[in-house]
PDB file of C-alpha atoms and ligand atoms in Angstrom:
ATOM      1  CA  UNK A   1      -5.024 -78.633   4.852  1.00 77.00           C
ATOM      2  CA  UNK A   2      -8.762 -79.210   4.612  1.00 90.00           C
ATOM      3  CA  UNK A   3     -10.353 -82.231   6.259  1.00 96.00           C
ATOM      4  CA  UNK A   4     -12.495 -82.508   3.115  1.00 97.00           C
ATOM      5  CA  UNK A   5     -11.892 -83.758  -0.377  1.00 98.00           C
ATOM      6  CA  UNK A   6     -12.596 -80.336  -1.884  1.00 98.00           C
ATOM      7  CA  UNK A   7     -12.864 -81.651  -5.400  1.00 98.00           C
ATOM      8  CA  UNK A   8     -15.708 -83.943  -4.325  1.00 98.00           C
ATOM      9  CA  UNK A   9     -17.407 -81.361  -2.147  1.00 98.00           C
ATOM     10  CA  UNK A  10     -17.235 -78.658  -4.822  1.00 98.00           C
ATOM     11  CA  UNK A  11     -18.488 -81.121  -7.405  1.00 98.00           C
ATOM     12  CA  UNK A  12     -21.515 -81.854  -5.222  1.00 98.00           C
ATOM     13  CA  UNK A  13     -22.186 -78.167  -4.553  1.00 98.00           C
ATOM     14  CA  UNK A  14     -21.823 -77.123  -8.177  1.00 98.00           C
ATOM     15  CA  UNK A  15     -23.646 -79.987  -9.885  1.00 98.00           C
ATOM     16  CA  UNK A  16     -26.794 -80.295  -7.794  1.00 98.00           C
ATOM     17  CA  UNK A  17     -29.088 -79.345 -10.656  1.00 98.00           C
ATOM     18  CA  UNK A  18     -32.841 -79.029 -11.031  1.00 98.00           C
ATOM     19  CA  UNK A  19     -33.377 -82.585 -12.299  1.00 98.00           C
ATOM     20  CA  UNK A  20     -36.486 -83.097 -14.394  1.00 98.00           C
ATOM     21  CA  UNK A  21     -35.968 -85.191 -17.528  1.00 98.00           C
ATOM     22  CA  UNK A  22     -33.489 -87.467 -15.793  1.00 98.00           C
ATOM     23  CA  UNK A  23     -35.727 -88.487 -12.911  1.00 98.00           C
ATOM     24  CA  UNK A  24     -36.069 -92.272 -12.922  1.00 98.00           C
ATOM     25  CA  UNK A  25     -39.816 -92.807 -12.712  1.00 98.00           C
ATOM     26  CA  UNK A  26     -39.537 -96.586 -12.582  1.00 98.00           C
ATOM     27  CA  UNK A  27     -37.313 -97.084  -9.559  1.00 98.00           C
ATOM     28  CA  UNK A  28     -38.710 -96.871  -6.028  1.00 98.00           C
ATOM     29  CA  UNK A  29     -36.784 -94.814  -3.509  1.00 98.00           C
ATOM     30  CA  UNK A  30     -36.445 -96.515  -0.089  1.00 98.00           C
ATOM     31  CA  UNK A  31     -37.964 -94.450   2.694  1.00 98.00           C
ATOM     32  CA  UNK A  32     -34.869 -95.013   4.846  1.00 98.00           C
ATOM     33  CA  UNK A  33     -32.707 -93.294   2.194  1.00 98.00           C
ATOM     34  CA  UNK A  34     -35.031 -90.298   2.297  1.00 99.00           C
ATOM     35  CA  UNK A  35     -34.830 -90.301   6.092  1.00 99.00           C
ATOM     36  CA  UNK A  36     -31.029 -90.083   5.763  1.00 99.00           C
ATOM     37  CA  UNK A  37     -31.414 -86.982   3.600  1.00 99.00           C
ATOM     38  CA  UNK A  38     -33.772 -85.413   6.138  1.00 99.00           C
ATOM     39  CA  UNK A  39     -31.377 -86.306   8.972  1.00 99.00           C
ATOM     40  CA  UNK A  40     -28.650 -84.353   7.170  1.00 98.00           C
ATOM     41  CA  UNK A  41     -31.080 -81.490   6.501  1.00 98.00           C
ATOM     42  CA  UNK A  42     -31.798 -81.139  10.226  1.00 98.00           C
ATOM     43  CA  UNK A  43     -28.221 -79.899  10.604  1.00 98.00           C
ATOM     44  CA  UNK A  44     -29.028 -76.715   8.652  1.00 98.00           C
ATOM     45  CA  UNK A  45     -28.933 -73.435  10.579  1.00 98.00           C
ATOM     46  CA  UNK A  46     -32.125 -72.059  12.120  1.00 98.00           C
ATOM     47  CA  UNK A  47     -32.653 -68.814  14.022  1.00 96.00           C
ATOM     48  CA  UNK A  48     -32.642 -69.565  17.766  1.00 95.00           C
ATOM     49  CA  UNK A  49     -32.224 -73.216  16.784  1.00 97.00           C
ATOM     50  CA  UNK A  50     -36.022 -73.432  16.810  1.00 96.00           C
ATOM     51  CA  UNK A  51     -36.120 -76.117  14.083  1.00 98.00           C
ATOM     52  CA  UNK A  52     -39.587 -75.304  12.859  1.00 98.00           C
ATOM     53  CA  UNK A  53     -39.113 -77.458   9.775  1.00 98.00           C
ATOM     54  CA  UNK A  54     -41.360 -80.419   9.146  1.00 98.00           C
ATOM     55  CA  UNK A  55     -41.307 -82.734   6.139  1.00 98.00           C
ATOM     56  CA  UNK A  56     -44.381 -84.289   4.556  1.00 99.00           C
ATOM     57  CA  UNK A  57     -43.095 -87.015   2.248  1.00 99.00           C
ATOM     58  CA  UNK A  58     -45.711 -88.036  -0.280  1.00 99.00           C
ATOM     59  CA  UNK A  59     -45.435 -91.408  -2.023  1.00 98.00           C
ATOM     60  CA  UNK A  60     -49.142 -92.263  -2.140  1.00 98.00           C
ATOM     61  CA  UNK A  61     -50.310 -92.184  -5.809  1.00 98.00           C
ATOM     62  CA  UNK A  62     -53.655 -90.467  -5.122  1.00 98.00           C
ATOM     63  CA  UNK A  63     -52.049 -87.769  -3.000  1.00 98.00           C
ATOM     64  CA  UNK A  64     -49.271 -87.216  -5.544  1.00 98.00           C
ATOM     65  CA  UNK A  65     -52.024 -86.694  -8.103  1.00 98.00           C
ATOM     66  CA  UNK A  66     -53.590 -83.960  -5.941  1.00 98.00           C
ATOM     67  CA  UNK A  67     -50.244 -82.136  -5.849  1.00 98.00           C
ATOM     68  CA  UNK A  68     -49.556 -82.655  -9.562  1.00 98.00           C
ATOM     69  CA  UNK A  69     -53.004 -81.382 -10.456  1.00 98.00           C
ATOM     70  CA  UNK A  70     -52.478 -78.216  -8.366  1.00 98.00           C
ATOM     71  CA  UNK A  71     -49.024 -77.792  -9.893  1.00 98.00           C
ATOM     72  CA  UNK A  72     -50.345 -78.063 -13.452  1.00 98.00           C
ATOM     73  CA  UNK A  73     -53.086 -75.512 -12.828  1.00 98.00           C
ATOM     74  CA  UNK A  74     -50.441 -72.967 -11.757  1.00 98.00           C
ATOM     75  CA  UNK A  75     -47.966 -74.068 -14.366  1.00 97.00           C
ATOM     76  CA  UNK A  76     -50.142 -73.430 -17.429  1.00 93.00           C
ATOM     77  CA  UNK A  77     -50.562 -69.635 -16.976  1.00 95.00           C
ATOM     78  CA  UNK A  78     -47.015 -69.310 -15.596  1.00 94.00           C
ATOM     79  CA  UNK A  79     -45.348 -70.907 -18.604  1.00 91.00           C
ATOM     80  CA  UNK A  80     -47.568 -68.943 -20.982  1.00 91.00           C
ATOM     81  CA  UNK A  81     -46.246 -65.706 -19.448  1.00 91.00           C
ATOM     82  CA  UNK A  82     -42.683 -67.028 -19.658  1.00 86.00           C
ATOM     83  CA  UNK A  83     -43.084 -67.950 -23.313  1.00 85.00           C
ATOM     84  CA  UNK A  84     -44.343 -64.479 -24.267  1.00 86.00           C
ATOM     85  CA  UNK A  85     -41.518 -62.853 -22.273  1.00 82.00           C
ATOM     86  CA  UNK A  86     -38.962 -64.977 -24.128  1.00 78.00           C
ATOM     87  CA  UNK A  87     -40.592 -64.269 -27.487  1.00 76.00           C
ATOM     88  CA  UNK A  88     -40.392 -60.509 -26.727  1.00 75.00           C
ATOM     89  CA  UNK A  89     -36.803 -60.417 -25.537  1.00 71.00           C
ATOM     90  CA  UNK A  90     -35.153 -63.570 -26.854  1.00 60.00           C
ATOM     91  CA  UNK A  91     -31.981 -63.027 -24.792  1.00 57.00           C
ATOM     92  CA  UNK A  92     -30.697 -66.582 -24.847  1.00 59.00           C
ATOM     93  CA  UNK A  93     -33.265 -68.723 -26.545  1.00 65.00           C
ATOM     94  CA  UNK A  94     -31.431 -71.999 -26.432  1.00 74.00           C
ATOM     95  CA  UNK A  95     -30.913 -72.000 -22.655  1.00 77.00           C
ATOM     96  CA  UNK A  96     -34.419 -70.784 -21.912  1.00 81.00           C
ATOM     97  CA  UNK A  97     -35.866 -73.170 -24.475  1.00 84.00           C
ATOM     98  CA  UNK A  98     -34.152 -76.066 -22.699  1.00 85.00           C
ATOM     99  CA  UNK A  99     -35.428 -74.977 -19.282  1.00 87.00           C
ATOM    100  CA  UNK A 100     -38.938 -74.680 -20.658  1.00 91.00           C
ATOM    101  CA  UNK A 101     -39.015 -78.057 -22.336  1.00 92.00           C
ATOM    102  CA  UNK A 102     -37.612 -79.607 -19.168  1.00 96.00           C
ATOM    103  CA  UNK A 103     -40.195 -77.737 -17.065  1.00 96.00           C
ATOM    104  CA  UNK A 104     -43.005 -78.812 -19.388  1.00 97.00           C
ATOM    105  CA  UNK A 105     -41.897 -82.397 -18.945  1.00 98.00           C
ATOM    106  CA  UNK A 106     -41.862 -82.184 -15.148  1.00 98.00           C
ATOM    107  CA  UNK A 107     -45.347 -80.681 -15.140  1.00 98.00           C
ATOM    108  CA  UNK A 108     -46.584 -83.546 -17.316  1.00 98.00           C
ATOM    109  CA  UNK A 109     -45.154 -86.384 -15.240  1.00 98.00           C
ATOM    110  CA  UNK A 110     -45.098 -84.957 -11.709  1.00 98.00           C
ATOM    111  CA  UNK A 111     -47.400 -87.569 -10.171  1.00 98.00           C
ATOM    112  CA  UNK A 112     -45.165 -90.335 -11.553  1.00 98.00           C
ATOM    113  CA  UNK A 113     -42.121 -89.163  -9.593  1.00 99.00           C
ATOM    114  CA  UNK A 114     -41.648 -91.704  -6.776  1.00 98.00           C
ATOM    115  CA  UNK A 115     -41.673 -89.134  -3.968  1.00 99.00           C
ATOM    116  CA  UNK A 116     -42.870 -85.549  -3.670  1.00 99.00           C
ATOM    117  CA  UNK A 117     -41.276 -83.988  -0.595  1.00 99.00           C
ATOM    118  CA  UNK A 118     -43.161 -81.050   0.895  1.00 98.00           C
ATOM    119  CA  UNK A 119     -40.936 -79.193   3.353  1.00 99.00           C
ATOM    120  CA  UNK A 120     -43.042 -77.102   5.725  1.00 98.00           C
ATOM    121  CA  UNK A 121     -42.515 -74.699   8.578  1.00 98.00           C
ATOM    122  CA  UNK A 122     -44.547 -74.238  11.725  1.00 98.00           C
ATOM    123  CA  UNK A 123     -46.190 -70.835  11.623  1.00 98.00           C
ATOM    124  CA  UNK A 124     -45.911 -68.216   8.913  1.00 97.00           C
ATOM    125  CA  UNK A 125     -43.544 -65.376   8.014  1.00 96.00           C
ATOM    126  CA  UNK A 126     -46.165 -62.954   9.352  1.00 94.00           C
ATOM    127  CA  UNK A 127     -45.304 -64.289  12.861  1.00 92.00           C
ATOM    128  CA  UNK A 128     -41.775 -62.952  12.471  1.00 92.00           C
ATOM    129  CA  UNK A 129     -42.827 -59.305  12.772  1.00 93.00           C
ATOM    130  CA  UNK A 130     -40.053 -57.089  11.431  1.00 94.00           C
ATOM    131  CA  UNK A 131     -37.798 -60.043  10.612  1.00 93.00           C
ATOM    132  CA  UNK A 132     -39.444 -62.138   7.878  1.00 96.00           C
ATOM    133  CA  UNK A 133     -35.984 -62.764   6.410  1.00 97.00           C
ATOM    134  CA  UNK A 134     -35.090 -64.505   9.651  1.00 96.00           C
ATOM    135  CA  UNK A 135     -38.168 -66.654   9.325  1.00 97.00           C
ATOM    136  CA  UNK A 136     -37.420 -67.752   5.754  1.00 98.00           C
ATOM    137  CA  UNK A 137     -33.694 -68.038   6.490  1.00 98.00           C
ATOM    138  CA  UNK A 138     -34.477 -70.456   9.294  1.00 98.00           C
ATOM    139  CA  UNK A 139     -36.199 -72.983   7.078  1.00 98.00           C
ATOM    140  CA  UNK A 140     -35.010 -72.709   3.467  1.00 98.00           C
ATOM    141  CA  UNK A 141     -31.364 -73.774   4.021  1.00 98.00           C
ATOM    142  CA  UNK A 142     -32.645 -77.164   5.204  1.00 98.00           C
ATOM    143  CA  UNK A 143     -34.361 -77.667   1.864  1.00 99.00           C
ATOM    144  CA  UNK A 144     -31.117 -77.142  -0.027  1.00 98.00           C
ATOM    145  CA  UNK A 145     -29.297 -79.465   2.406  1.00 99.00           C
ATOM    146  CA  UNK A 146     -31.893 -82.131   1.632  1.00 99.00           C
ATOM    147  CA  UNK A 147     -31.257 -81.694  -2.088  1.00 99.00           C
ATOM    148  CA  UNK A 148     -27.485 -81.911  -1.638  1.00 99.00           C
ATOM    149  CA  UNK A 149     -27.763 -84.993   0.567  1.00 99.00           C
ATOM    150  CA  UNK A 150     -30.065 -86.547  -2.024  1.00 98.00           C
ATOM    151  CA  UNK A 151     -27.667 -85.812  -4.887  1.00 98.00           C
ATOM    152  CA  UNK A 152     -24.811 -87.387  -2.928  1.00 98.00           C
ATOM    153  CA  UNK A 153     -26.922 -90.568  -2.697  1.00 98.00           C
ATOM    154  CA  UNK A 154     -27.742 -90.790  -6.402  1.00 98.00           C
ATOM    155  CA  UNK A 155     -31.102 -89.028  -6.103  1.00 98.00           C
ATOM    156  CA  UNK A 156     -32.197 -86.157  -8.307  1.00 98.00           C
ATOM    157  CA  UNK A 157     -34.396 -83.344  -7.042  1.00 98.00           C
ATOM    158  CA  UNK A 158     -35.830 -80.043  -8.245  1.00 98.00           C
ATOM    159  CA  UNK A 159     -36.933 -77.134  -6.092  1.00 98.00           C
ATOM    160  CA  UNK A 160     -40.466 -76.268  -7.186  1.00 98.00           C
ATOM    161  CA  UNK A 161     -43.033 -73.858  -5.812  1.00 98.00           C
ATOM    162  CA  UNK A 162     -45.826 -73.756  -8.358  1.00 98.00           C
ATOM    163  CA  UNK A 163     -48.271 -75.952  -6.421  1.00 98.00           C
ATOM    164  CA  UNK A 164     -48.237 -73.323  -3.652  1.00 98.00           C
ATOM    165  CA  UNK A 165     -50.866 -71.280  -5.490  1.00 98.00           C
ATOM    166  CA  UNK A 166     -53.157 -74.076  -4.326  1.00 98.00           C
ATOM    167  CA  UNK A 167     -51.423 -74.749  -0.995  1.00 98.00           C
ATOM    168  CA  UNK A 168     -54.757 -74.791   0.873  1.00 98.00           C
ATOM    169  CA  UNK A 169     -56.148 -77.525  -1.342  1.00 98.00           C
ATOM    170  CA  UNK A 170     -52.989 -79.614  -1.124  1.00 98.00           C
ATOM    171  CA  UNK A 171     -52.731 -78.942   2.613  1.00 98.00           C
ATOM    172  CA  UNK A 172     -56.251 -80.244   3.124  1.00 98.00           C
ATOM    173  CA  UNK A 173     -55.515 -83.470   1.236  1.00 98.00           C
ATOM    174  CA  UNK A 174     -52.327 -83.994   3.267  1.00 98.00           C
ATOM    175  CA  UNK A 175     -53.904 -83.058   6.606  1.00 98.00           C
ATOM    176  CA  UNK A 176     -51.578 -80.066   7.005  1.00 98.00           C
ATOM    177  CA  UNK A 177     -53.145 -77.554   9.432  1.00 98.00           C
ATOM    178  CA  UNK A 178     -53.723 -74.040   8.084  1.00 97.00           C
ATOM    179  CA  UNK A 179     -51.209 -72.645  10.621  1.00 97.00           C
ATOM    180  CA  UNK A 180     -48.387 -74.423   8.778  1.00 98.00           C
ATOM    181  CA  UNK A 181     -46.569 -72.908   5.792  1.00 98.00           C
ATOM    182  CA  UNK A 182     -45.639 -75.184   2.905  1.00 98.00           C
ATOM    183  CA  UNK A 183     -42.289 -74.070   1.508  1.00 98.00           C
ATOM    184  CA  UNK A 184     -41.841 -76.028  -1.706  1.00 98.00           C
ATOM    185  CA  UNK A 185     -42.425 -79.324  -3.431  1.00 99.00           C
ATOM    186  CA  UNK A 186     -39.252 -81.277  -4.138  1.00 99.00           C
ATOM    187  CA  UNK A 187     -39.772 -84.195  -6.544  1.00 99.00           C
ATOM    188  CA  UNK A 188     -37.245 -86.855  -5.551  1.00 99.00           C
ATOM    189  CA  UNK A 189     -36.149 -89.891  -7.576  1.00 99.00           C
ATOM    190  CA  UNK A 190     -33.009 -91.749  -8.561  1.00 98.00           C
ATOM    191  CA  UNK A 191     -31.461 -89.977 -11.526  1.00 98.00           C
ATOM    192  CA  UNK A 192     -30.514 -91.628 -14.779  1.00 98.00           C
ATOM    193  CA  UNK A 193     -27.102 -91.168 -16.426  1.00 97.00           C
ATOM    194  CA  UNK A 194     -23.738 -90.646 -14.722  1.00 96.00           C
ATOM    195  CA  UNK A 195     -23.301 -87.138 -13.479  1.00 95.00           C
ATOM    196  CA  UNK A 196     -24.217 -83.476 -14.004  1.00 98.00           C
ATOM    197  CA  UNK A 197     -22.270 -80.410 -15.098  1.00 98.00           C
ATOM    198  CA  UNK A 198     -22.079 -77.048 -13.342  1.00 98.00           C
ATOM    199  CA  UNK A 199     -24.875 -74.701 -14.457  1.00 96.00           C
ATOM    200  CA  UNK A 200     -24.518 -71.344 -16.190  1.00 95.00           C
ATOM    201  CA  UNK A 201     -24.024 -68.619 -13.622  1.00 97.00           C
ATOM    202  CA  UNK A 202     -22.851 -65.010 -13.538  1.00 98.00           C
ATOM    203  CA  UNK A 203     -19.181 -64.787 -12.529  1.00 98.00           C
ATOM    204  CA  UNK A 204     -18.611 -64.309  -8.788  1.00 98.00           C
ATOM    205  CA  UNK A 205     -16.317 -61.339  -9.565  1.00 98.00           C
ATOM    206  CA  UNK A 206     -19.201 -59.526 -11.233  1.00 98.00           C
ATOM    207  CA  UNK A 207     -21.688 -59.980  -8.402  1.00 98.00           C
ATOM    208  CA  UNK A 208     -19.352 -59.407  -5.434  1.00 98.00           C
ATOM    209  CA  UNK A 209     -18.883 -55.892  -4.066  1.00 98.00           C
ATOM    210  CA  UNK A 210     -16.166 -54.919  -1.570  1.00 98.00           C
ATOM    211  CA  UNK A 211     -17.100 -52.397   1.099  1.00 98.00           C
ATOM    212  CA  UNK A 212     -19.164 -50.289  -1.299  1.00 98.00           C
ATOM    213  CA  UNK A 213     -22.107 -51.262  -3.489  1.00 98.00           C
ATOM    214  CA  UNK A 214     -20.876 -51.932  -7.044  1.00 98.00           C
ATOM    215  CA  UNK A 215     -17.198 -51.847  -6.090  1.00 98.00           C
ATOM    216  CA  UNK A 216     -15.960 -55.028  -7.735  1.00 98.00           C
ATOM    217  CA  UNK A 217     -12.250 -54.235  -7.395  1.00 95.00           C
ATOM    218  CA  UNK A 218     -10.722 -56.964  -5.268  1.00 88.00           C
TER     219      UNK A 218
HETATM  220  C1  LIG B   1     -37.596 -70.726  -5.211  1.00 82.99           C
HETATM  221  C2  LIG B   1     -37.492 -71.582  -6.456  1.00 82.99           C
HETATM  222  C3  LIG B   1     -38.647 -71.964  -7.107  1.00 82.99           C
HETATM  223  C4  LIG B   1     -38.587 -72.800  -8.226  1.00 82.99           C
HETATM  224  N1  LIG B   1     -39.754 -73.237  -8.795  1.00 82.99           N
HETATM  225  C5  LIG B   1     -39.708 -74.124  -9.803  1.00 82.99           C
HETATM  226  C6  LIG B   1     -40.910 -74.709 -10.288  1.00 82.99           C
HETATM  227  O1  LIG B   1     -42.009 -74.453  -9.787  1.00 82.99           O
HETATM  228  N2  LIG B   1     -40.813 -75.600 -11.299  1.00 82.99           N
HETATM  229  C7  LIG B   1     -39.607 -75.963 -11.845  1.00 82.99           C
HETATM  230  O2  LIG B   1     -39.604 -76.793 -12.780  1.00 82.99           O
HETATM  231  N3  LIG B   1     -38.441 -75.453 -11.384  1.00 82.99           N
HETATM  232  C8  LIG B   1     -38.457 -74.553 -10.376  1.00 82.99           C
HETATM  233  N4  LIG B   1     -37.288 -74.064  -9.848  1.00 82.99           N
HETATM  234  C9  LIG B   1     -35.985 -74.543 -10.388  1.00 82.99           C
HETATM  235  C10 LIG B   1     -35.287 -73.481 -11.222  1.00 82.99           C
HETATM  236  O3  LIG B   1     -35.965 -73.338 -12.439  1.00 82.99           O
HETATM  237  C11 LIG B   1     -33.825 -73.899 -11.459  1.00 82.99           C
HETATM  238  O4  LIG B   1     -33.153 -73.923 -10.236  1.00 82.99           O
HETATM  239  C12 LIG B   1     -33.122 -72.942 -12.403  1.00 82.99           C
HETATM  240  O5  LIG B   1     -33.659 -73.067 -13.693  1.00 82.99           O
HETATM  241  C13 LIG B   1     -31.621 -73.208 -12.499  1.00 82.99           C
HETATM  242  O6  LIG B   1     -31.403 -74.541 -12.882  1.00 82.99           O
HETATM  243  P1  LIG B   1     -30.310 -75.387 -12.094  1.00 82.99           P
HETATM  244  O7  LIG B   1     -30.716 -75.351 -10.637  1.00 82.99           O
HETATM  245  O8  LIG B   1     -30.361 -76.759 -12.666  1.00 82.99           O
HETATM  246  O9  LIG B   1     -29.008 -74.715 -12.337  1.00 82.99           O
HETATM  247  C14 LIG B   1     -37.321 -73.228  -8.741  1.00 82.99           C
HETATM  248  C15 LIG B   1     -36.151 -72.849  -8.061  1.00 82.99           C
HETATM  249  C16 LIG B   1     -36.241 -72.062  -6.930  1.00 82.99           C
HETATM  250  C17 LIG B   1     -34.970 -71.700  -6.196  1.00 82.99           C
END
């Protein structure tokens, strides 16, 4: 028997969505609640247990504006490319249409989100020599743990990376030395509404191979 309530745990793991339109822009998030999420995130695995993660939590309006401005400058050409790709292929317009309208919204209101969390790592993947995967793998799981811990506390988050095209500019405003790598920007706010549903994903049976590439026979 598991020591966990699997229904609850699986619900958390399968309903931690990219929250954009349901971010509550009016309600402040206590710093101590965010510290709890980071405390949980420090339990993520890290190669050699080096714990190179650092978190820059931005709730200052002027600094949030710097990040939002950088984000929007990357977002405009990005979403233009996405829109033409969708117009060309139109594989599943309704799903992609929803993601785009939700993404547009986040880009518009980013500076109004109560907190923009910028997870960082000491150093850069170039330091890892032949093992850049080890470098990324030692910092990114903590970001997901933060998002799960947030969701469990009634906070919505979204993993975003678009401001990173202007990481130097944002880094300068936040006093982040150039030797540090910013990993993402995670808007964090209470979410509105009750709960979330699992997202659309390819079936596990289709993407799992046993012993040989493409062998899906269990
Ligand atoms: C590495 C990475 C980068 C992402 N960058 C952005 C981003 O810049 N802006 C955004 O709105 N969403 C971003 N997302 C969120 C994805 O769009 C989202 O996870 C995906 O649409 C699936 O939605 P779901 O997580 O709610 O199931 C990113 C996700 C990941 C993992």
